[in-house]
Tab-separated table of C-alpha atoms (C1' of nucleotides) in Angstrom:
chain	number	residue	atom	x	y	z
A	1	UNK	CA	-20.380	-3.246	-9.782
A	2	UNK	CA	-18.238	-0.877	-11.652
A	3	UNK	CA	-18.097	2.660	-12.315
A	4	UNK	CA	-16.807	6.105	-12.588
A	5	UNK	CA	-19.559	8.623	-12.104
A	6	UNK	CA	-21.215	7.249	-8.997
A	7	UNK	CA	-24.464	8.914	-8.143
A	8	UNK	CA	-25.066	6.878	-5.111
A	9	UNK	CA	-23.992	6.684	-1.507
A	10	UNK	CA	-24.984	4.404	1.335
A	11	UNK	CA	-24.056	2.480	4.400
A	12	UNK	CA	-23.391	-1.230	4.666
A	13	UNK	CA	-25.992	-2.915	6.856
A	14	UNK	CA	-24.588	-6.410	6.710
A	15	UNK	CA	-21.978	-8.358	4.802
A	16	UNK	CA	-18.665	-7.134	3.566
A	17	UNK	CA	-17.820	-4.910	0.621
A	18	UNK	CA	-14.339	-4.482	-0.791
A	19	UNK	CA	-13.150	-1.523	-2.790
A	20	UNK	CA	-10.509	-2.284	-5.393
A	21	UNK	CA	-8.377	-0.307	-7.798
A	22	UNK	CA	-7.338	-1.837	-11.085
A	23	UNK	CA	-4.534	-0.845	-13.423
A	24	UNK	CA	-5.051	-0.914	-17.187
A	25	UNK	CA	-3.134	-4.190	-17.443
A	26	UNK	CA	-5.208	-5.835	-14.749
A	27	UNK	CA	-3.045	-5.546	-11.667
A	28	UNK	CA	-5.422	-5.180	-8.768
A	29	UNK	CA	-5.176	-3.693	-5.328
A	30	UNK	CA	-7.879	-3.793	-2.706
A	31	UNK	CA	-8.015	-0.497	-0.889
A	32	UNK	CA	-10.771	-0.917	1.669
A	33	UNK	CA	-12.800	-3.466	3.530
A	34	UNK	CA	-16.186	-2.037	4.400
A	35	UNK	CA	-18.154	-3.715	7.166
A	36	UNK	CA	-21.335	-3.126	8.983
A	37	UNK	CA	-21.876	0.569	9.520
A	38	UNK	CA	-19.294	1.740	7.046
A	39	UNK	CA	-20.142	4.339	4.510
A	40	UNK	CA	-19.692	3.910	0.797
A	41	UNK	CA	-19.292	6.827	-1.592
A	42	UNK	CA	-18.122	10.372	-1.194
A	43	UNK	CA	-20.592	13.015	-0.274
A	44	UNK	CA	-19.749	16.165	-2.264
A	45	UNK	CA	-17.730	14.269	-4.817
A	46	UNK	CA	-19.374	12.798	-7.863
A	47	UNK	CA	-16.385	10.926	-9.212
A	48	UNK	CA	-14.567	8.027	-7.792
A	49	UNK	CA	-12.327	5.499	-9.382
A	50	UNK	CA	-12.961	2.362	-7.423
A	51	UNK	CA	-14.692	-0.839	-8.093
A	52	UNK	CA	-16.852	-2.180	-5.321
A	53	UNK	CA	-17.030	-5.930	-4.864
A	54	UNK	CA	-19.252	-7.761	-2.435
A	55	UNK	CA	-17.207	-10.475	-0.746
A	56	UNK	CA	-20.261	-11.841	1.018
A	57	UNK	CA	-23.968	-11.294	0.501
A	58	UNK	CA	-24.515	-7.665	1.311
A	59	UNK	CA	-27.411	-5.547	2.409
A	60	UNK	CA	-27.010	-1.839	1.972
A	61	UNK	CA	-29.000	1.230	2.765
A	62	UNK	CA	-28.561	3.475	-0.242
A	63	UNK	CA	-29.372	7.038	-1.192
A	64	UNK	CA	-28.992	8.990	-4.331
A	65	UNK	CA	-26.368	11.607	-3.854
A	66	UNK	CA	-28.294	14.796	-4.148
A	67	UNK	CA	-31.080	14.120	-1.690
A	68	UNK	CA	-28.470	12.808	0.674
A	69	UNK	CA	-26.477	16.011	0.506
A	70	UNK	CA	-29.617	17.933	1.329
A	71	UNK	CA	-30.131	15.706	4.308
A	72	UNK	CA	-26.550	16.346	5.339
A	73	UNK	CA	-27.172	20.055	5.414
A	74	UNK	CA	-30.259	19.613	7.567
A	75	UNK	CA	-28.821	17.272	10.160
A	76	UNK	CA	-25.488	18.526	11.431
A	77	UNK	CA	-24.750	15.420	13.490
A	78	UNK	CA	-24.773	13.367	10.341
A	79	UNK	CA	-21.865	15.226	8.846
A	80	UNK	CA	-19.932	14.908	12.055
A	81	UNK	CA	-20.453	11.164	12.043
A	82	UNK	CA	-19.249	10.938	8.476
A	83	UNK	CA	-16.213	13.020	9.249
A	84	UNK	CA	-15.340	10.755	12.130
A	85	UNK	CA	-15.719	7.708	9.972
A	86	UNK	CA	-13.751	9.220	7.163
A	87	UNK	CA	-10.954	10.003	9.606
A	88	UNK	CA	-10.982	6.440	10.824
A	89	UNK	CA	-10.767	5.084	7.319
A	90	UNK	CA	-7.954	7.449	6.579
A	91	UNK	CA	-6.062	6.076	9.550
A	92	UNK	CA	-6.723	2.545	8.393
A	93	UNK	CA	-5.604	3.380	4.870
A	94	UNK	CA	-2.359	4.809	6.172
A	95	UNK	CA	-1.745	1.820	8.381
A	96	UNK	CA	-2.202	-0.248	5.258
A	97	UNK	CA	0.248	1.923	3.350
A	98	UNK	CA	2.898	0.991	5.890
A	99	UNK	CA	2.044	-2.655	5.385
A	100	UNK	CA	2.154	-2.424	1.593
A	101	UNK	CA	5.295	-0.386	1.429
A	102	UNK	CA	7.457	-1.872	4.116
A	103	UNK	CA	6.305	-5.204	5.493
A	104	UNK	CA	7.567	-8.612	4.427
A	105	UNK	CA	5.226	-11.231	3.024
A	106	UNK	CA	5.090	-13.042	6.347
A	107	UNK	CA	4.327	-9.858	8.226
A	108	UNK	CA	1.650	-8.976	5.727
A	109	UNK	CA	-0.144	-12.292	6.067
A	110	UNK	CA	0.112	-12.230	9.851
A	111	UNK	CA	-1.232	-8.678	9.919
A	112	UNK	CA	-4.133	-9.705	7.749
A	113	UNK	CA	-5.076	-12.573	10.021
A	114	UNK	CA	-4.717	-10.399	13.088
A	115	UNK	CA	-7.381	-8.041	11.798
A	116	UNK	CA	-9.962	-10.790	12.038
A	117	UNK	CA	-8.550	-12.334	15.190
A	118	UNK	CA	-8.380	-8.992	16.942
A	119	UNK	CA	-12.012	-8.396	16.205
A	120	UNK	CA	-12.995	-11.715	17.672
A	121	UNK	CA	-10.865	-11.116	20.737
A	122	UNK	CA	-12.567	-7.774	21.216
A	123	UNK	CA	-15.878	-9.605	21.457
A	124	UNK	CA	-14.675	-12.493	23.599
A	125	UNK	CA	-11.467	-11.548	25.374
A	126	UNK	CA	-11.160	-15.022	26.869
A	127	UNK	CA	-10.540	-16.397	23.383
A	128	UNK	CA	-7.118	-14.851	23.303
A	129	UNK	CA	-5.656	-17.727	25.276
A	130	UNK	CA	-7.390	-20.506	23.340
A	131	UNK	CA	-7.494	-21.774	19.817
A	132	UNK	CA	-9.693	-19.469	17.831
A	133	UNK	CA	-11.417	-20.317	14.594
A	134	UNK	CA	-11.732	-17.635	11.943
A	135	UNK	CA	-13.875	-17.719	8.847
A	136	UNK	CA	-12.149	-15.670	6.208
A	137	UNK	CA	-14.421	-14.177	3.596
A	138	UNK	CA	-11.587	-14.181	1.065
A	139	UNK	CA	-9.844	-16.514	-1.326
A	140	UNK	CA	-6.057	-16.616	-1.510
A	141	UNK	CA	-6.211	-14.482	-4.634
A	142	UNK	CA	-8.280	-11.841	-2.853
A	143	UNK	CA	-5.922	-11.863	0.117
A	144	UNK	CA	-3.112	-11.345	-2.347
A	145	UNK	CA	-4.890	-8.371	-3.859
A	146	UNK	CA	-5.304	-6.985	-0.402
A	147	UNK	CA	-1.707	-7.497	0.629
A	148	UNK	CA	0.046	-6.687	-2.616
A	149	UNK	CA	1.220	-10.287	-2.963
A	150	UNK	CA	0.708	-13.112	-5.416
A	151	UNK	CA	-1.724	-15.789	-4.346
A	152	UNK	CA	1.103	-18.303	-4.293
A	153	UNK	CA	3.063	-16.240	-1.818
A	154	UNK	CA	0.014	-15.944	0.429
A	155	UNK	CA	-0.378	-19.708	0.314
A	156	UNK	CA	3.281	-20.289	1.097
A	157	UNK	CA	3.256	-17.920	4.039
A	158	UNK	CA	0.173	-19.566	5.476
A	159	UNK	CA	1.914	-22.916	5.164
A	160	UNK	CA	4.968	-21.496	6.870
A	161	UNK	CA	2.891	-20.125	9.752
A	162	UNK	CA	1.283	-23.533	10.024
A	163	UNK	CA	4.663	-25.264	10.160
A	164	UNK	CA	5.620	-22.933	12.952
A	165	UNK	CA	2.538	-23.957	14.898
A	166	UNK	CA	1.034	-20.491	14.863
A	167	UNK	CA	-2.070	-21.055	12.782
A	168	UNK	CA	-3.813	-23.953	11.129
A	169	UNK	CA	-5.544	-23.300	7.837
A	170	UNK	CA	-8.405	-25.738	7.547
A	171	UNK	CA	-10.955	-26.185	4.859
A	172	UNK	CA	-11.149	-23.620	2.154
A	173	UNK	CA	-11.729	-20.456	4.062
A	174	UNK	CA	-11.112	-21.467	7.637
A	175	UNK	CA	-8.082	-20.568	9.730
A	176	UNK	CA	-7.564	-21.573	13.341
A	177	UNK	CA	-5.272	-19.341	15.323
A	178	UNK	CA	-3.274	-21.569	17.644
A	179	UNK	CA	-1.123	-18.902	19.230
A	180	UNK	CA	-2.473	-15.395	19.196
A	181	UNK	CA	0.524	-13.822	20.869
A	182	UNK	CA	2.937	-15.430	18.435
A	183	UNK	CA	0.830	-14.341	15.489
A	184	UNK	CA	0.798	-10.813	16.824
A	185	UNK	CA	4.550	-10.806	17.120
A	186	UNK	CA	4.835	-11.839	13.486
A	187	UNK	CA	3.098	-8.699	12.291
A	188	UNK	CA	6.148	-6.536	12.809
A	189	UNK	CA	4.099	-4.024	14.783
A	190	UNK	CA	4.701	-3.390	18.411
A	191	UNK	CA	2.435	-4.936	20.995
A	192	UNK	CA	-0.783	-3.110	20.290
A	193	UNK	CA	-0.082	-3.039	16.613
A	194	UNK	CA	-0.546	0.656	16.244
A	195	UNK	CA	-4.209	-0.093	15.627
A	196	UNK	CA	-6.533	2.265	17.309
A	197	UNK	CA	-9.903	0.805	18.053
B	1	UNK	CA	7.743	16.287	16.123
B	2	UNK	CA	6.598	13.091	17.578
B	3	UNK	CA	3.767	11.838	19.408
B	4	UNK	CA	0.840	9.850	20.364
B	5	UNK	CA	-1.720	11.900	22.198
B	6	UNK	CA	-1.990	14.908	19.934
B	7	UNK	CA	-3.980	17.712	21.372
B	8	UNK	CA	-3.588	19.953	18.441
B	9	UNK	CA	-5.016	20.456	14.985
B	10	UNK	CA	-4.336	22.998	12.289
B	11	UNK	CA	-3.970	23.835	8.644
B	12	UNK	CA	-0.793	24.258	6.688
B	13	UNK	CA	-0.405	27.822	5.478
B	14	UNK	CA	2.821	27.365	3.582
B	15	UNK	CA	5.515	24.772	3.148
B	16	UNK	CA	5.140	21.054	3.105
B	17	UNK	CA	4.563	18.604	5.935
B	18	UNK	CA	4.977	14.849	5.642
B	19	UNK	CA	3.308	12.301	7.846
B	20	UNK	CA	5.289	9.123	8.416
B	21	UNK	CA	4.729	5.823	10.128
B	22	UNK	CA	7.629	3.981	11.665
B	23	UNK	CA	7.933	0.342	12.634
B	24	UNK	CA	9.696	-0.666	15.860
B	25	UNK	CA	12.796	-1.663	13.889
B	26	UNK	CA	12.939	1.646	12.065
B	27	UNK	CA	11.372	0.844	8.716
B	28	UNK	CA	9.615	4.002	7.642
B	29	UNK	CA	6.722	4.767	5.356
B	30	UNK	CA	5.500	8.213	4.470
B	31	UNK	CA	1.747	8.244	4.368
B	32	UNK	CA	0.823	11.783	3.428
B	33	UNK	CA	2.150	14.935	1.875
B	34	UNK	CA	0.344	17.946	3.287
B	35	UNK	CA	0.494	21.174	1.327
B	36	UNK	CA	-0.999	24.580	1.576
B	37	UNK	CA	-4.556	24.365	2.811
B	38	UNK	CA	-4.344	20.813	4.058
B	39	UNK	CA	-5.539	19.976	7.481
B	40	UNK	CA	-3.452	18.196	10.071
B	41	UNK	CA	-4.922	16.207	12.922
B	42	UNK	CA	-8.212	14.456	13.485
B	43	UNK	CA	-11.062	16.374	14.916
B	44	UNK	CA	-12.919	14.108	17.359
B	45	UNK	CA	-9.955	11.774	17.750
B	46	UNK	CA	-7.330	12.389	20.344
B	47	UNK	CA	-4.951	9.637	19.327
B	48	UNK	CA	-2.941	9.267	16.227
B	49	UNK	CA	0.123	7.276	15.452
B	50	UNK	CA	1.968	9.373	12.946
B	51	UNK	CA	5.054	11.413	13.044
B	52	UNK	CA	4.880	14.763	11.304
B	53	UNK	CA	8.001	16.005	9.567
B	54	UNK	CA	8.432	19.372	7.925
B	55	UNK	CA	10.162	18.887	4.573
B	56	UNK	CA	10.421	22.612	4.048
B	57	UNK	CA	10.030	25.572	6.359
B	58	UNK	CA	6.403	25.495	7.377
B	59	UNK	CA	3.904	27.980	8.659
B	60	UNK	CA	0.837	26.554	10.259
B	61	UNK	CA	-2.349	27.886	11.747
B	62	UNK	CA	-2.948	25.761	14.807
B	63	UNK	CA	-5.696	25.258	17.357
B	64	UNK	CA	-5.968	23.219	20.436
B	65	UNK	CA	-8.412	20.436	19.857
B	66	UNK	CA	-11.199	21.276	22.244
B	67	UNK	CA	-11.820	24.879	21.282
B	68	UNK	CA	-11.627	23.791	17.676
B	69	UNK	CA	-14.319	21.208	18.147
B	70	UNK	CA	-16.525	23.841	19.682
B	71	UNK	CA	-15.939	26.004	16.663
B	72	UNK	CA	-16.825	23.085	14.458
B	73	UNK	CA	-20.178	22.772	16.105
B	74	UNK	CA	-20.901	26.456	15.643
B	75	UNK	CA	-19.936	26.765	12.004
B	76	UNK	CA	-21.514	24.006	9.946
B	77	UNK	CA	-19.659	24.888	6.743
B	78	UNK	CA	-16.389	24.173	8.469
B	79	UNK	CA	-17.273	20.556	9.049
B	80	UNK	CA	-18.358	20.172	5.472
B	81	UNK	CA	-15.052	21.515	4.248
B	82	UNK	CA	-13.169	19.115	6.477
B	83	UNK	CA	-15.261	16.218	5.274
B	84	UNK	CA	-14.503	17.108	1.683
B	85	UNK	CA	-10.833	17.334	2.398
B	86	UNK	CA	-10.814	14.123	4.334
B	87	UNK	CA	-12.513	12.415	1.405
B	88	UNK	CA	-9.894	13.788	-0.942
B	89	UNK	CA	-7.087	12.557	1.245
B	90	UNK	CA	-8.736	9.175	1.460
B	91	UNK	CA	-8.790	8.993	-2.316
B	92	UNK	CA	-5.159	9.996	-2.461
B	93	UNK	CA	-4.242	7.416	0.178
B	94	UNK	CA	-5.970	4.691	-1.822
B	95	UNK	CA	-4.298	5.714	-5.019
B	96	UNK	CA	-1.052	5.423	-3.128
B	97	UNK	CA	-2.006	1.974	-1.864
B	98	UNK	CA	-2.228	0.837	-5.467
B	99	UNK	CA	1.196	2.287	-6.090
B	100	UNK	CA	2.738	0.665	-3.033
B	101	UNK	CA	1.143	-2.712	-3.548
B	102	UNK	CA	1.328	-3.202	-7.261
B	103	UNK	CA	3.613	-0.826	-9.117
B	104	UNK	CA	7.189	-1.530	-10.163
B	105	UNK	CA	10.054	0.649	-8.986
B	106	UNK	CA	10.120	2.502	-12.299
B	107	UNK	CA	6.400	3.126	-12.219
B	108	UNK	CA	6.648	4.320	-8.648
B	109	UNK	CA	9.343	6.865	-9.390
B	110	UNK	CA	7.560	8.089	-12.513
B	111	UNK	CA	4.310	8.437	-10.568
B	112	UNK	CA	6.098	10.416	-7.904
B	113	UNK	CA	7.562	12.850	-10.404
B	114	UNK	CA	4.243	13.186	-12.173
B	115	UNK	CA	2.622	14.464	-8.993
B	116	UNK	CA	4.828	17.521	-9.056
B	117	UNK	CA	4.815	17.887	-12.820
B	118	UNK	CA	1.050	17.601	-12.990
B	119	UNK	CA	0.687	20.382	-10.512
B	120	UNK	CA	2.913	22.651	-12.528
B	121	UNK	CA	1.068	21.805	-15.714
B	122	UNK	CA	-2.197	22.657	-14.011
B	123	UNK	CA	-0.838	26.144	-13.406
B	124	UNK	CA	0.801	26.639	-16.798
B	125	UNK	CA	-0.716	24.246	-19.319
B	126	UNK	CA	1.692	25.380	-22.003
B	127	UNK	CA	4.542	23.835	-20.043
B	128	UNK	CA	3.354	20.389	-20.948
B	129	UNK	CA	5.101	20.563	-24.306
B	130	UNK	CA	8.352	22.033	-23.031
B	131	UNK	CA	11.100	21.080	-20.676
B	132	UNK	CA	9.862	21.691	-17.199
B	133	UNK	CA	12.021	22.173	-14.141
B	134	UNK	CA	10.857	20.755	-10.847
B	135	UNK	CA	12.245	21.467	-7.426
B	136	UNK	CA	11.731	18.395	-5.325
B	137	UNK	CA	11.526	19.016	-1.607
B	138	UNK	CA	12.842	15.528	-0.869
B	139	UNK	CA	16.087	13.622	-0.654
B	140	UNK	CA	16.413	10.208	-2.290
B	141	UNK	CA	15.915	8.583	1.077
B	142	UNK	CA	12.682	10.470	1.628
B	143	UNK	CA	11.445	9.556	-1.826
B	144	UNK	CA	12.226	5.972	-0.954
B	145	UNK	CA	10.220	6.222	2.235
B	146	UNK	CA	7.390	7.609	0.222
B	147	UNK	CA	7.525	4.961	-2.458
B	148	UNK	CA	8.361	1.927	-0.383
B	149	UNK	CA	11.776	1.629	-2.034
B	150	UNK	CA	15.381	1.832	-0.941
B	151	UNK	CA	17.151	5.072	-1.712
B	152	UNK	CA	19.483	3.212	-4.047
B	153	UNK	CA	16.616	1.932	-6.119
B	154	UNK	CA	15.196	5.447	-6.392
B	155	UNK	CA	18.561	6.687	-7.570
B	156	UNK	CA	18.884	3.893	-10.122
B	157	UNK	CA	15.432	4.454	-11.537
B	158	UNK	CA	16.098	8.162	-11.901
B	159	UNK	CA	19.289	7.333	-13.751
B	160	UNK	CA	17.385	4.933	-15.970
B	161	UNK	CA	14.747	7.550	-16.777
B	162	UNK	CA	17.569	9.928	-17.584
B	163	UNK	CA	19.200	7.418	-19.922
B	164	UNK	CA	15.887	7.077	-21.676
B	165	UNK	CA	15.754	10.821	-22.213
B	166	UNK	CA	12.629	11.272	-20.145
B	167	UNK	CA	13.951	13.350	-17.276
B	168	UNK	CA	17.206	14.972	-16.290
B	169	UNK	CA	18.056	15.074	-12.612
B	170	UNK	CA	20.238	18.096	-11.985
B	171	UNK	CA	21.773	19.351	-8.830
B	172	UNK	CA	20.666	17.818	-5.606
B	173	UNK	CA	16.968	18.385	-5.630
B	174	UNK	CA	16.262	19.468	-9.178
B	175	UNK	CA	14.653	17.383	-11.897
B	176	UNK	CA	13.904	18.577	-15.404
B	177	UNK	CA	11.105	16.755	-17.176
B	178	UNK	CA	12.109	16.434	-20.813
B	179	UNK	CA	9.107	14.488	-22.029
B	180	UNK	CA	5.967	14.794	-20.003
B	181	UNK	CA	3.925	12.399	-22.106
B	182	UNK	CA	6.585	9.701	-21.907
B	183	UNK	CA	6.878	10.170	-18.157
B	184	UNK	CA	3.134	9.846	-17.834
B	185	UNK	CA	3.146	6.618	-19.787
B	186	UNK	CA	5.759	5.209	-17.422
B	187	UNK	CA	3.439	5.518	-14.444
B	188	UNK	CA	1.410	2.477	-15.423
B	189	UNK	CA	-1.813	4.449	-15.109
B	190	UNK	CA	-3.988	5.156	-18.053
B	191	UNK	CA	-3.921	8.542	-19.695
B	192	UNK	CA	-5.360	10.687	-16.941
B	193	UNK	CA	-3.707	8.639	-14.292
B	194	UNK	CA	-6.842	7.948	-12.344
B	195	UNK	CA	-6.110	11.161	-10.523
B	196	UNK	CA	-9.045	13.316	-9.854
B	197	UNK	CA	-8.254	16.945	-9.478
C	1	DC	C1'	40.567	22.734	2.886
C	2	DG	C1'	38.819	18.947	5.316
C	3	DG	C1'	34.343	16.975	6.911
C	4	DT	C1'	29.757	15.641	6.619
C	5	DA	C1'	25.466	15.066	3.863
C	6	DT	C1'	23.796	13.248	-0.113
C	7	DG	C1'	23.989	10.846	-4.425
C	8	DT	C1'	25.714	7.257	-7.779
C	9	DT	C1'	27.143	2.884	-9.216
C	10	DG	C1'	28.554	-1.928	-8.908
C	11	DA	C1'	28.394	-6.718	-7.077
C	12	DC	C1'	25.843	-9.853	-4.842
C	13	DG	C1'	22.026	-12.198	-2.527
C	14	DA	C1'	17.333	-12.836	-0.887
C	15	DA	C1'	12.514	-12.230	-1.345
C	16	DG	C1'	8.944	-12.776	-3.931
C	17	DG	C1'	6.768	-13.403	-8.749
C	18	DT	C1'	5.876	-16.545	-12.593
C	19	DC	C1'	5.047	-20.808	-14.673
C	20	DA	C1'	3.655	-25.310	-14.228
C	21	DA	C1'	2.150	-29.633	-12.209
C	22	DG	C1'	-0.494	-31.863	-9.063
C	23	DT	C1'	-4.182	-32.093	-5.055
C	24	DA	C1'	-8.480	-31.472	-2.636
C	25	DG	C1'	-13.187	-30.224	-1.998
C	26	DG	C1'	-17.932	-29.319	-3.371
C	27	DG	C1'	-21.479	-29.264	-6.509
C	28	DT	C1'	-23.916	-31.290	-10.469
C	29	DG	C1'	-25.728	-34.584	-13.475
C	30	DG	C1'	-26.079	-39.204	-14.560
D	1	DC	C1'	-24.543	-42.756	-4.779
D	2	DC	C1'	-20.853	-42.089	-7.654
D	3	DA	C1'	-18.154	-39.971	-11.508
D	4	DC	C1'	-16.938	-35.875	-13.141
D	5	DC	C1'	-15.652	-31.158	-13.315
D	6	DC	C1'	-14.514	-26.762	-11.818
D	7	DT	C1'	-12.540	-23.933	-8.699
D	8	DA	C1'	-9.510	-23.077	-5.174
D	9	DC	C1'	-5.280	-24.409	-3.041
D	10	DT	C1'	-0.478	-26.269	-2.592
D	11	DT	C1'	4.089	-27.050	-3.862
D	12	DG	C1'	8.213	-27.031	-6.693
D	13	DA	C1'	11.609	-24.954	-10.016
D	14	DC	C1'	13.265	-21.078	-11.868
D	15	DC	C1'	14.029	-16.205	-12.665
D	16	DT	C1'	13.391	-11.170	-11.996
D	17	DT	C1'	13.364	-7.427	-9.148
D	18	DC	C1'	14.814	-5.105	-5.630
D	19	DG	C1'	17.469	-4.662	-1.210
D	20	DT	C1'	21.981	-4.727	0.960
D	21	DC	C1'	26.691	-3.743	1.358
D	22	DA	C1'	30.405	-1.226	-0.159
D	23	DA	C1'	33.236	1.955	-2.716
D	24	DC	C1'	33.419	6.163	-4.647
D	25	DA	C1'	31.790	10.960	-6.316
D	26	DT	C1'	29.888	15.372	-5.465
D	27	DA	C1'	28.397	19.260	-3.102
D	28	DC	C1'	27.742	22.163	0.679
D	29	DC	C1'	29.530	24.258	5.080
D	30	DG	C1'	32.300	25.732	8.328
DNA sequence: CGGTATGTTGACGAAGGTCAAGTAGGGTGG
DNA sequence: CCACCCTACTTGACCTTCGTCAACATACCG
């Protein structure tokens, strides 16, 4: 899925969609991970300059832009919800800017893993003490595009975290977190990671 | 100005405000440049984790959060405007993510200068052909925090661009753009820079 | 006139990118 | 069921880029 003039908005019902930006020479940066409930596309703005990539099978609920904007005008709560979500994404984007601009490779990889681990802990708090298996929907190359690293560096950092007994990459996409607290401390953030729920 | 629970929102009337994120060990990343008309603070969200820094003398029009949210509910157009602006800032943040994650130091500095030059060109299109003087509101260190670079690297890249006859840094905060087209081509973006107005 | 902020430049080192070789699964066709 | 292949992953060697440390220059301010 490609495209400049996007005449389409929608919410993700299931699966995971990534937005990426690409430079003329091919350098790629992922700029958003959209999950269940997230909104794709800008109301009131016809142009965007992203590419959307489905990292897993995705089901979306889509609208064409114009009818949707009409709907927006009719139902005030809708706009409020979108504003809230947009604010949240803006926060996430800025958190990611700190990561891209200032974190080391190790901190970047740890931060990436923590995103998924944190989510699982939120569902099952007891998991925090135990080994916790994560299924990453990304290849090393995609992680690299997310973190502003080469895929080799991602691989090396995962190996290093494994040597330190913090995680255990298994299989192609699996990662077992052996020590959540240690992983958290490798992110460079302070305890709660500056992540607001 | 510091602070977690922010009970305050407002728009910038004049001057320039920067939002920064800081890691526990002091590493700093600027995450937004707010100019005239930009909105500061999240309606519907009490917590943020930024620091706001005025780079120039600033005049703001502020509200406490609760009355403002009431106002929001009364005036539907207000919410729409905020949503549009939030979308714009999200786009800008993502553009910046590409810069932070994937651009070289030279491309970063050129992109930074182009932001200010582009704005001036938008006002006076004829300037594009001529030498164009910019007044940067930032020190080298602040530029570095914006670009995810050390201040020394910023300084070196400016010197390099000067040697190449593309810009001429003069005085402390002044930069004269000698060749707009060349500067643009140093950003790594394609012609229109992926920047939407 | 000295003092403090900011900026420049050089020397050096470390982090991470690039290139290249080799490994491990997982799926497909024989 | 096995051989093969393709893709993803790992690891090593090397090199580039950028950060760090330090010395010095410049400018602004009292």
